[in-house]
XYZ file of C-alpha atoms in Angstrom:
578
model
C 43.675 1.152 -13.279
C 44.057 -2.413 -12.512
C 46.817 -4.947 -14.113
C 43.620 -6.733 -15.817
C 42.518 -3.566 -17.567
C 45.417 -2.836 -19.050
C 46.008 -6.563 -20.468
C 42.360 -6.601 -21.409
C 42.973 -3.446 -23.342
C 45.976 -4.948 -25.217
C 44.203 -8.147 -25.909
C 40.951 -6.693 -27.083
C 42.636 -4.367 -29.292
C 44.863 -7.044 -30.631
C 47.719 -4.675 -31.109
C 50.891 -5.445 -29.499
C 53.106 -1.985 -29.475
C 50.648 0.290 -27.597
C 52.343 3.125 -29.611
C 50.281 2.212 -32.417
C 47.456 3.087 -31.117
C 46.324 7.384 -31.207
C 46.724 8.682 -27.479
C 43.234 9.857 -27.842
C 41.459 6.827 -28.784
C 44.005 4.566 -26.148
C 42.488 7.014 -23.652
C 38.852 6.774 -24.990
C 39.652 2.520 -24.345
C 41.032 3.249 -21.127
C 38.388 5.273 -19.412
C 35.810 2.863 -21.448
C 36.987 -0.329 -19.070
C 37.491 2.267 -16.344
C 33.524 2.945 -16.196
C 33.044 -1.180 -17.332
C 35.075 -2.104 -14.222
C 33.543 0.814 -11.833
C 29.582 0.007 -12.930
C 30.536 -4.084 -12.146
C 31.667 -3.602 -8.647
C 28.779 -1.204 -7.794
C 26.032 -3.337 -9.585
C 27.809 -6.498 -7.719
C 27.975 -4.380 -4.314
C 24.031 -3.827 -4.606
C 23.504 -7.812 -3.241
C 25.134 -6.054 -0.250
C 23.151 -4.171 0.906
C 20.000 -4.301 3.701
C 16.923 -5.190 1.871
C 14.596 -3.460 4.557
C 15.163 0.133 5.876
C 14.438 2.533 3.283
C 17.585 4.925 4.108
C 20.612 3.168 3.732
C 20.576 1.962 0.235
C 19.486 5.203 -1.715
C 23.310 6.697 -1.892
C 24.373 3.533 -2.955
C 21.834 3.404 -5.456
C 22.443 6.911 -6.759
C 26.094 6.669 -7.288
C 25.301 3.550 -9.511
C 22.584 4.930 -11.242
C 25.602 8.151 -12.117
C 28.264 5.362 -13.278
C 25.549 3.633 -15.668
C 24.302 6.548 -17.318
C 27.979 7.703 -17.735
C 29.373 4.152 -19.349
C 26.326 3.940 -21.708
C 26.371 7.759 -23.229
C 29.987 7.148 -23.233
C 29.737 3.920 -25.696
C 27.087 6.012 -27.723
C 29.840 8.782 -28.242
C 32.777 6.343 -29.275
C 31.045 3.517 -30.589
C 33.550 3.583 -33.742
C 36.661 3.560 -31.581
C 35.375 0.981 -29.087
C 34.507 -0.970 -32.476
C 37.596 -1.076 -34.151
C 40.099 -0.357 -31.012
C 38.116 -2.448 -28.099
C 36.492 -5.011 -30.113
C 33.175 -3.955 -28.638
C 30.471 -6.123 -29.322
C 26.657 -5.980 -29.634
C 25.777 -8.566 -26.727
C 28.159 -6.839 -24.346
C 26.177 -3.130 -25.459
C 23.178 -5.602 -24.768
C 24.575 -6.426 -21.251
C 24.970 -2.874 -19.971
C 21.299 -2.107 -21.213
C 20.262 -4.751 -19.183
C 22.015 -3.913 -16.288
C 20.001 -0.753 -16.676
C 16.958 -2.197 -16.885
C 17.632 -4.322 -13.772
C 18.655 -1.222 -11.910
C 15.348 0.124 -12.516
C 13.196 -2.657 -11.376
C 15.375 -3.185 -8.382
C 14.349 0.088 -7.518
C 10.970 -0.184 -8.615
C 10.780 -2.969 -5.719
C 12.364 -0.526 -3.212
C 10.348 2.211 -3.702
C 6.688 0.899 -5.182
C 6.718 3.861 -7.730
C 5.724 2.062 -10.923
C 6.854 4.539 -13.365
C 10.361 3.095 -13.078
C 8.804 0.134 -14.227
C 8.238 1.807 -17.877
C 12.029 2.589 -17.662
C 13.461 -1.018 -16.748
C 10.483 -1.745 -19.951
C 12.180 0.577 -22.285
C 15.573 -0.688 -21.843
C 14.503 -3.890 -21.777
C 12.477 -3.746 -24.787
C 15.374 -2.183 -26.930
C 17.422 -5.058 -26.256
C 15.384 -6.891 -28.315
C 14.172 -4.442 -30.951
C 17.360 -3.849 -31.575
C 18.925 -7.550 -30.930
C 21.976 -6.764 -29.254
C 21.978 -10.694 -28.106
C 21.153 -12.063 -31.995
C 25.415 -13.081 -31.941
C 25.713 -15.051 -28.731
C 24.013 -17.994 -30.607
C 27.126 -17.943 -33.304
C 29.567 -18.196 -30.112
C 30.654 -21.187 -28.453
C 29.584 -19.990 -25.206
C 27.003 -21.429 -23.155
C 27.790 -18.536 -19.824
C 26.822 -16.126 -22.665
C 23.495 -17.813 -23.958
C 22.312 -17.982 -20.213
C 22.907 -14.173 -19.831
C 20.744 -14.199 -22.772
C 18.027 -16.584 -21.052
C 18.140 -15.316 -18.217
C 17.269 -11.454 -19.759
C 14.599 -13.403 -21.302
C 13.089 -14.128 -17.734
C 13.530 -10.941 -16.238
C 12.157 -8.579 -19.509
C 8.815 -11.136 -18.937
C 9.117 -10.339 -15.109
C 8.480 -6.846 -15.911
C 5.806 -7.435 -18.659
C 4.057 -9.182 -16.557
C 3.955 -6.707 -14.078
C 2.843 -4.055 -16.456
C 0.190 -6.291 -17.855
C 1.612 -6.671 -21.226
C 0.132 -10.508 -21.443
C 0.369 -10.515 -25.417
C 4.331 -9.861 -24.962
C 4.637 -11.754 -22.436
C 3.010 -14.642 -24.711
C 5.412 -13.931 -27.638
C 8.291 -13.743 -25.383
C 7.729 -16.840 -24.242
C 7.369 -18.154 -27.270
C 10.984 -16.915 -28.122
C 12.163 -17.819 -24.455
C 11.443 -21.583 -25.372
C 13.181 -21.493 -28.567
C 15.990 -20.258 -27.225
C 16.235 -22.777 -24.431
C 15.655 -25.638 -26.986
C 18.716 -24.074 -28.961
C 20.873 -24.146 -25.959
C 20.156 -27.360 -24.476
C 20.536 -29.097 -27.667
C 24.119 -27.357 -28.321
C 25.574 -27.401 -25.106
C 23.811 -30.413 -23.428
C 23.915 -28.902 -20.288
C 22.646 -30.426 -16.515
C 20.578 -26.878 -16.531
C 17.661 -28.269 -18.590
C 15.411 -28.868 -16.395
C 15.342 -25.840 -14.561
C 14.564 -23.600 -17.674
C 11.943 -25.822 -18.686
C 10.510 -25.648 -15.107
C 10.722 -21.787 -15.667
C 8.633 -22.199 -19.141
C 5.948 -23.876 -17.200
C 5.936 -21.501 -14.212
C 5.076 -18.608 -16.184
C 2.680 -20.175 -18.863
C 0.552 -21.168 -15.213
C 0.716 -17.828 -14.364
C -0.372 -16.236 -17.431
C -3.469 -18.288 -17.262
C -3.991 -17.961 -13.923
C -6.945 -15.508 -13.883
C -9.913 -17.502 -13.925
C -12.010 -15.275 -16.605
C -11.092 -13.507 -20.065
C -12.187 -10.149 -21.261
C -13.515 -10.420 -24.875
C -12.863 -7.889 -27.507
C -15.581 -7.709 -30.421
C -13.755 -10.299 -32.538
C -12.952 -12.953 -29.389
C -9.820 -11.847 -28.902
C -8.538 -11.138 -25.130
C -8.366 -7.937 -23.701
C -6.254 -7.083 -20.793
C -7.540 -4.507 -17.629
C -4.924 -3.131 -15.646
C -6.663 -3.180 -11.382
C -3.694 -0.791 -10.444
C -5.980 2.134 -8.395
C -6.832 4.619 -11.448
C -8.358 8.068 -10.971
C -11.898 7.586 -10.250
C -11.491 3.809 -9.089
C -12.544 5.083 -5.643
C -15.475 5.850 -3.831
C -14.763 9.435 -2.929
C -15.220 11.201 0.645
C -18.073 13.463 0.902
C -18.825 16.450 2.791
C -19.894 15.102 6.252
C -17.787 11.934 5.955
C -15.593 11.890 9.404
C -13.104 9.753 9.269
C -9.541 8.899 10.271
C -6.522 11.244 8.170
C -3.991 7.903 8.068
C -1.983 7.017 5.060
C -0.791 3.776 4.086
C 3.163 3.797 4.186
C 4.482 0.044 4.405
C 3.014 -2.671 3.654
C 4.721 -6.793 3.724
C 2.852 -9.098 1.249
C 3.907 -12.727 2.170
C 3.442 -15.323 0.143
C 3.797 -19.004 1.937
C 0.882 -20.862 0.357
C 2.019 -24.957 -0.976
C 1.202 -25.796 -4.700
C 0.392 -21.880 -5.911
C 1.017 -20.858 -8.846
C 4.286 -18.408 -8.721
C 6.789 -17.052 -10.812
C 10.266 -15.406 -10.202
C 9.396 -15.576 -5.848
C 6.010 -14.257 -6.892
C 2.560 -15.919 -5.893
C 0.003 -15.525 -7.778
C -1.823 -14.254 -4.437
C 1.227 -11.839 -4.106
C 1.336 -10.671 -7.621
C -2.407 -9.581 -7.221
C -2.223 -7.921 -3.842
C 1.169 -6.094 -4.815
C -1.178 -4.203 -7.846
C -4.264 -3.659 -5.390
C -1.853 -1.398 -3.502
C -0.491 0.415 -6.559
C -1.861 3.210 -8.777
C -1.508 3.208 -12.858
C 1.750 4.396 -13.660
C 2.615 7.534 -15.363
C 4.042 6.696 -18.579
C 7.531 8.416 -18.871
C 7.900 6.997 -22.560
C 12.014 7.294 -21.861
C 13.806 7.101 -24.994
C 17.090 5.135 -24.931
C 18.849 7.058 -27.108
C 18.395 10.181 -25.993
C 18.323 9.828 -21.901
C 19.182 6.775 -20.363
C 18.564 6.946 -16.862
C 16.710 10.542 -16.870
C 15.021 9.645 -13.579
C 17.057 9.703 -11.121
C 16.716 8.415 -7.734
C 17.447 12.010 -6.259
C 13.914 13.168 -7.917
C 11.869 11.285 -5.907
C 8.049 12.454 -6.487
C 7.511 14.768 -3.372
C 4.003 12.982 -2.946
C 4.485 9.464 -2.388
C 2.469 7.492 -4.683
C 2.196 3.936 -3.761
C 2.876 2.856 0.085
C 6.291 0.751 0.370
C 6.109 -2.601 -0.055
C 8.196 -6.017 1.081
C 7.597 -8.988 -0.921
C 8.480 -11.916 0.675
C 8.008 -15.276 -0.594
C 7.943 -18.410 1.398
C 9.959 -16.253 4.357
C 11.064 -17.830 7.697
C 9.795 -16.594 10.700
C 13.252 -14.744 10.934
C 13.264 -12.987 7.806
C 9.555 -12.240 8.773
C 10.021 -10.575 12.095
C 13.260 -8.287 10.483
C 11.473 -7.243 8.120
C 7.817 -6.881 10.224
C 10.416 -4.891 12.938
C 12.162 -2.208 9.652
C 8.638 -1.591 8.949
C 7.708 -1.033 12.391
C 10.881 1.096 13.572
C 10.590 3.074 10.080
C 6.761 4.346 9.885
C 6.243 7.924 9.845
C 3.587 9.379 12.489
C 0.047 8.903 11.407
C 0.744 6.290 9.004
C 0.111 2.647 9.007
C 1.749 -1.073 8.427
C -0.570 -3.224 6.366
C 0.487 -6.889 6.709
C -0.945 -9.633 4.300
C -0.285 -12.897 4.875
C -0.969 -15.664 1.697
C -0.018 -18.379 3.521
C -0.839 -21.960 4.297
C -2.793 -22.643 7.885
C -0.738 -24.572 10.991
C -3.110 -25.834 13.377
C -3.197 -25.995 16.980
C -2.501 -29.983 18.258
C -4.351 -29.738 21.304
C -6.498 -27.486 23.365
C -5.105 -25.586 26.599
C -7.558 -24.154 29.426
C -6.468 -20.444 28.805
C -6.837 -20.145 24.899
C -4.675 -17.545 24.591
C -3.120 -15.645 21.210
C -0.414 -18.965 20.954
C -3.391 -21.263 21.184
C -5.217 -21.159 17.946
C -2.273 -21.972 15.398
C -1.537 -19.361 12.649
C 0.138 -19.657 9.433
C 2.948 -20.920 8.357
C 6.462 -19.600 7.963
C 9.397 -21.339 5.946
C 10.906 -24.504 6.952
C 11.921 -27.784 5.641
C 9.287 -29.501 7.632
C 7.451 -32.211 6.247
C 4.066 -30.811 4.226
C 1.372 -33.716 3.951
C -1.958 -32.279 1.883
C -1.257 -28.716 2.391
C -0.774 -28.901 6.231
C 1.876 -29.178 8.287
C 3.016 -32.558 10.027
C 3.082 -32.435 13.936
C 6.065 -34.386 15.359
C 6.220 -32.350 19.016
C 5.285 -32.654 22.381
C 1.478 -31.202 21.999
C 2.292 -28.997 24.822
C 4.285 -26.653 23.080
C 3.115 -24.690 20.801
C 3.799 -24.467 16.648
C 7.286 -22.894 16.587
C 7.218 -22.386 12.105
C 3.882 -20.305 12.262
C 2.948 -16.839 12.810
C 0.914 -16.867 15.766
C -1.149 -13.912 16.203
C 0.315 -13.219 19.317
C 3.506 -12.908 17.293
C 1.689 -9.613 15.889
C 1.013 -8.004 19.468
C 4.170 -5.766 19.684
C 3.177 -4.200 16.529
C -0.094 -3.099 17.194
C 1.610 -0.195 19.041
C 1.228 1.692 15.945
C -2.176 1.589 13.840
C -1.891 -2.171 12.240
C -4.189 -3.521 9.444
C -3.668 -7.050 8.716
C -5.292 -9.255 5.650
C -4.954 -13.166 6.249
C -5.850 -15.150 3.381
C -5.173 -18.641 5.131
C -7.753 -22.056 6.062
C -6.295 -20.819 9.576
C -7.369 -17.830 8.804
C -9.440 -17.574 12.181
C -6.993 -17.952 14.427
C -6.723 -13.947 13.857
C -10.302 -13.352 14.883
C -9.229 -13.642 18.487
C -7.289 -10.652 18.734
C -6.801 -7.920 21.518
C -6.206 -4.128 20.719
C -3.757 -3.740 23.865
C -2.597 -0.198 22.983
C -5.621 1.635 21.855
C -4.379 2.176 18.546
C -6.143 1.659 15.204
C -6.418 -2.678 14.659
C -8.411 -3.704 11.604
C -7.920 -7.775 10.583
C -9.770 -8.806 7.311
C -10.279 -12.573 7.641
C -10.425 -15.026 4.824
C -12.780 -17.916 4.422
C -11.555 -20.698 6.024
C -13.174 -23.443 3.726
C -14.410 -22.835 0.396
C -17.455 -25.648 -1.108
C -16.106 -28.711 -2.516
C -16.917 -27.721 -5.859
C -14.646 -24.700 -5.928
C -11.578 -26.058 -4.168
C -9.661 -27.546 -6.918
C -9.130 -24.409 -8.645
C -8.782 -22.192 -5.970
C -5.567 -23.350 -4.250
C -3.614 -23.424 -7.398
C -4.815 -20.423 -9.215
C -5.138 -18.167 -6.341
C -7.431 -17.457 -3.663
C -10.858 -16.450 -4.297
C -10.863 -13.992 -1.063
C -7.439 -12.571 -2.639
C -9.044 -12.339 -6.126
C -12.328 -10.472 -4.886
C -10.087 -7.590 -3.297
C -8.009 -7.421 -6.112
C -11.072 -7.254 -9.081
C -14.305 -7.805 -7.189
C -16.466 -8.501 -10.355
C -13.584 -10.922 -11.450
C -14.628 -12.580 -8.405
C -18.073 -12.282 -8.431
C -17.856 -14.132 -12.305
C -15.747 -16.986 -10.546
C -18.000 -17.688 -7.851
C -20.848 -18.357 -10.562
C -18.672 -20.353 -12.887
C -18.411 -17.533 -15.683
C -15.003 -17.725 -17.422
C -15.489 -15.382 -20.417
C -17.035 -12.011 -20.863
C -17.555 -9.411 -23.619
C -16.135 -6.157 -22.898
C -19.406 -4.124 -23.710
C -21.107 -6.400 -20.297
C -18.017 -6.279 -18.404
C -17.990 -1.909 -18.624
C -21.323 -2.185 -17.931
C -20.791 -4.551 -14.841
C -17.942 -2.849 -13.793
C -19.853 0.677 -13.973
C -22.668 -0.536 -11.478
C -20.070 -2.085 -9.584
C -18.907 1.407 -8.974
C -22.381 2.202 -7.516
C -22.248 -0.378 -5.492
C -18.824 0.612 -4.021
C -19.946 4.016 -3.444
C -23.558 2.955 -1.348
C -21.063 0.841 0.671
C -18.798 3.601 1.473
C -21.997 5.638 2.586
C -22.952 2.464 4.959
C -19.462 2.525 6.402
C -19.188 6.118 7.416
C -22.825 6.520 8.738
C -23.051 3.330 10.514
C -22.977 4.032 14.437
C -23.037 0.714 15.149
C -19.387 0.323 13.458
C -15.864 -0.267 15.330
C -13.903 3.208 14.891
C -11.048 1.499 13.555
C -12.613 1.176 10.446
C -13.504 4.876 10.278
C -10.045 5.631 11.047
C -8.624 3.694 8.235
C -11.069 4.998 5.902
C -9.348 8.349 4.579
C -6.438 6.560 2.861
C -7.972 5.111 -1.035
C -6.131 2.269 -0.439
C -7.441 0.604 2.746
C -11.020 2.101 1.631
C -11.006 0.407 -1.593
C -9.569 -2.942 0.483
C -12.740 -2.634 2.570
C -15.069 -1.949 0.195
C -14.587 -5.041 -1.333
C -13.962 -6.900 1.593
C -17.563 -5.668 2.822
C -18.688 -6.665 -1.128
C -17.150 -10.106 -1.160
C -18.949 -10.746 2.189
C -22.437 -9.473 0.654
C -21.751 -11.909 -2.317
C -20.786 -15.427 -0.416
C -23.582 -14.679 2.173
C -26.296 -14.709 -0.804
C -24.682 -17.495 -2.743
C -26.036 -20.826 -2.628
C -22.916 -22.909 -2.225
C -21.623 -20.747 0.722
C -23.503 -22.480 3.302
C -20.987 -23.178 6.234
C -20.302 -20.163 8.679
C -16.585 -21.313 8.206
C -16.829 -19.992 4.144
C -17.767 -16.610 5.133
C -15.007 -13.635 5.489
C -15.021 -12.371 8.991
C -13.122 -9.304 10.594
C -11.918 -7.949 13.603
C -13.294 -5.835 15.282
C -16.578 -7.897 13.851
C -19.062 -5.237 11.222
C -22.521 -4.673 12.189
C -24.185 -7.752 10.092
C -27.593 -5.754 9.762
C -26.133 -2.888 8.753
C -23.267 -3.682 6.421
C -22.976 -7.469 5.358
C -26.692 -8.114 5.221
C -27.729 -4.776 4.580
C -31.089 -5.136 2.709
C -29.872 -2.412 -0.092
C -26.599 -4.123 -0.676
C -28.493 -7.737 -0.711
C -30.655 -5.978 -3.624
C -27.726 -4.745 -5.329
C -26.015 -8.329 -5.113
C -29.278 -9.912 -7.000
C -28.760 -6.871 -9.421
C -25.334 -7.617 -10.298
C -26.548 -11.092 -10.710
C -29.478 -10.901 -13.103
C -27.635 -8.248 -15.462
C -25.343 -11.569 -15.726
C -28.011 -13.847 -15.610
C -26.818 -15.735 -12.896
C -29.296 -15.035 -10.123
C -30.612 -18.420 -9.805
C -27.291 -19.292 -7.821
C -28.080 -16.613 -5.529
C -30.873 -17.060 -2.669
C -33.336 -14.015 -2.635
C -33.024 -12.921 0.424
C -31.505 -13.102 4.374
C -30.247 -16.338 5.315
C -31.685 -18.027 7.631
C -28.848 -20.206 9.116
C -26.289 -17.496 10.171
């Protein structure tokens, strides 16, 4: 035991002849700061560790898992002694169940299974139930009020993931007390950047551009995690590809978007379109903290893997593009989705190779003018912060499907399968009509939005922002229809790129095309998509007659659009100018 822990144990008992104390409760304070001291240095040693690779952290995060669960039964069997003998008090009880909870979301991000996103909730949300911070305000501390802020932030972090909007609303609410409290008592230089952290998640919470109506006008909140059912299912006769989805990096690098906590809003959506509901494992605090332990891993893997990386360098990018890469199990794929704002070639060469078109852009401390990046380079070179999509060749040894949700979003279009493998690209819009641009780039991007809730998509596109639920079941129900007759158009069209067929057996990247193939369908019909430059494209390119102005999915289109009495924004039939 260190020299610390044994003054901290004279101090905090505020005895001064140790003989005083009972051997068996001077023990009970002793191995107390033994686990305090042990669960610090492993909780401070996780920052340590690789944040790609799936391997080398697990260990690490089992043995700290072990020490938590130990120190926090241990203060619930000697809470008395630690009272009276310890001076243990309710914020620092507090602090340990948040360390918990931070554990669990830590490796909620390292794994993608979203159940241990219920246990970093349940921890989290005893803190407050049972307000182990209410006495930090009564101490002239400000280090302690930020722990207290900043558990604030991180329990509506969580909430937000698990689509708890009213809490997050109330929490807020409390948040903003709090910080008022604190900057008034302590006048600190910190004001500003919990304020900025007020108005980063209140953007975010109103983000989606249309509200689900109860029967008395108040909101309702849909989870679009993958649910049982959410599918179209594979048929007898269906051949297609047995892939599974594995890893997938969602980058984030798009100027003015609403974010919150190194989250886009783009990110935030794509990160649940690749998730399924969570089971909830309703953990009880009291009775077993930390009951699921890393070592009981689910033997079926439940969501792929996933690397959020906001605003990355092209660095940080490649590492982590290269773990991914190195790391993916045979028949499996890499899905790479890139939210990010468009660089721009500066002048044409006479091969227009993969380096030639632009790409988009990776961190740097560039200048940003409107949204683009400022040239200041011999225009023979080419953009060095940008990922060009010859930057993506080496990967495409193993089956590769990439999103780009970008206004350079066609640079991708010119790809070259060089290694047979499966290649699918989904390609963004590159401009979106005037009329719908002011929204878009702050609140998200409409191509994101339609592959994360395709009818909340559809009801943006035609300027709905509120719906009852009864219409939005019912919408949603033929919507499911509509999914499945586009799966059926997929998987007998023999006009259609293999690559999509081989794709097509993992619900993920079937879902992901399904819309994609939807949100084409839609923009094509819609009046205000006139320019070939605001429709999605792919590569390899789909069979237009057959699939994005397939007569039976134009019908189903103007369906959708008269049961919401929108269909005069739609034209009735094929257009004419593409």
């Amino acid at each position: 035991m260190t020299g610390s822990t044994l003054e901290e144990i004279s101090v905090m008992t505020g005895v001064g002849a140790e003989d005083d104390i009972p051997l068996g409760e001077r023990k009970t304070v002793t191995d107390f700061c033994y686990l305090l001291d042990k669960s610090k240095q492993l909780f401070n040693g996780l920052r340590d560790l690789p944040q790609y690779g799936h391997k080398q952290w697990q260990s690490y995060f089992g043995r700290t898992f072990d020490v938590y669960t130990k120190l926090w039964k241990f203060q619930q069997q000697h809470r008395q002694v630690l009272d009276t003998r310890y001076g243990l008090k309710r914020w620092q009880i507090g602090e340990v169940a948040s360390k918990i909870g931070q554990l669990y979301y830590h490796y909620y991000l390292r794994t993608s299974e979203t159940s241990y996103l219920n246990e970093a909730f349940s921890f989290y949300s005893a803190i407050r139930q049972r307000s182990y911070y209410y006495q930090v305000n009564k101490e002239d501390r400000p280090e302690l009020v930020v722990k207290k802020l900043r558990y604030y932030a991180r329990f509506i972090v969580v909430c937000l993931l698990l689509n708890k909007m009213d809490l997050v609303k109330v929490l807020v609410k409390e948040l903003s007390e709090e910080i008022e409290d604190y900057t008034q008592r302590f006048n600190t230089e910190d004001q500003l950047e919990w304020n900025l952290v007020l108005q980063e998640v209140a953007a975010f919470v109103e983000a989606d551009p249309v509200l689900i109506l109860n029967d008395d006008n108040t909101v309702l909140v849909k989870s679009n995690r993958l649910h049982e059912g959410g599918v179209p299912q594979l048929e007898p006769g269906m051949v297609v590809g047995q892939l599974t989805l594995a890893d997938a990096l969602i980058v984030g690098n798009c100027n003015n978007q609403v974010k919150f906590s190194e989250l886009t809003i783009d990110m935030f959506r794509m990160l649940q379109a690749l998730e399924r509901e969570p089971l909830n494992l309703a953990t009880q605090i009291t009775t077993k903290p930390g009951t699921l332990e890393p070592s009981e891993k689910p033997a079926k893997r439940e969501n792929p893997h996933k690397y959020l990386l906001y605003k990355p360098t092209f660095s940080q990018l490649y590492t982590f593009l290269s773990a991914s890469f190195k790391e993916l199990p045979a028949n499996s794929v890499l899905l790479v989705y890139l939210s990010a704002t468009g660089v721009f070639p500066t002048g044409r060469s006479e091969y227009e190779g993969p380096y030639d078109f632009g790409g988009v852009l990776t961190n740097t401390n560039r200048d940003v003018v409107n949204g683009e990046t400022v040239q200041k380079r011999n225009q023979a070179q080419k953009e060095m912060h940008c990922l060009h999509p010859g930057d993506l060749y080496p990967f495409t040894r193993k089956p590769l499907f990439i999103i780009v949700d970008s206004s350079n979003s066609t640079a991708y279009k010119n790809f070259s399968n060089l290694f047979g493998q499966p290649l699918v690209c989904l390609l963004s819009p590159a401009v979106y009509p005037k009329s719908m641009q002011a929204d878009q780039s702050q609140r998200g991007s409409l191509f994101t939005l339609f592959l994360y809730n395709p009818l909340m998509g559809f009801l943006s596109i035609c300027g709905l922002t509120s719906m009852h639920q009864g219409l939005w079941e019912k919408a949603q129900e033929f919507l499911g229809k509509v999914s499945h007759d586009i799966g059926q158009m997929l998987t007998s069209s023999r006009a259609i790129d293999q690559a999509f067929l081989q794709f097509y057996g993992d619900e993920f990247l079937r879902l992901l095309m399904v819309r994609f193939v939807f949100c084409c369908a839609t923009l094509r019909l819609h009046k205000l998509f006139q320019e070939a430059q605001s429709f999605p494209e792919s590569y390899p390119q789909l069979p237009k007659q057959e699939m994005v102005e397939n007569s039976l999915l134009q019908k189903r289109v103007l369906e959708l659009a008269a049961m919401l009495d929108v269909q005069n924004l739609f034209s009735d039939g094929m257009l004419d100018n593409y």
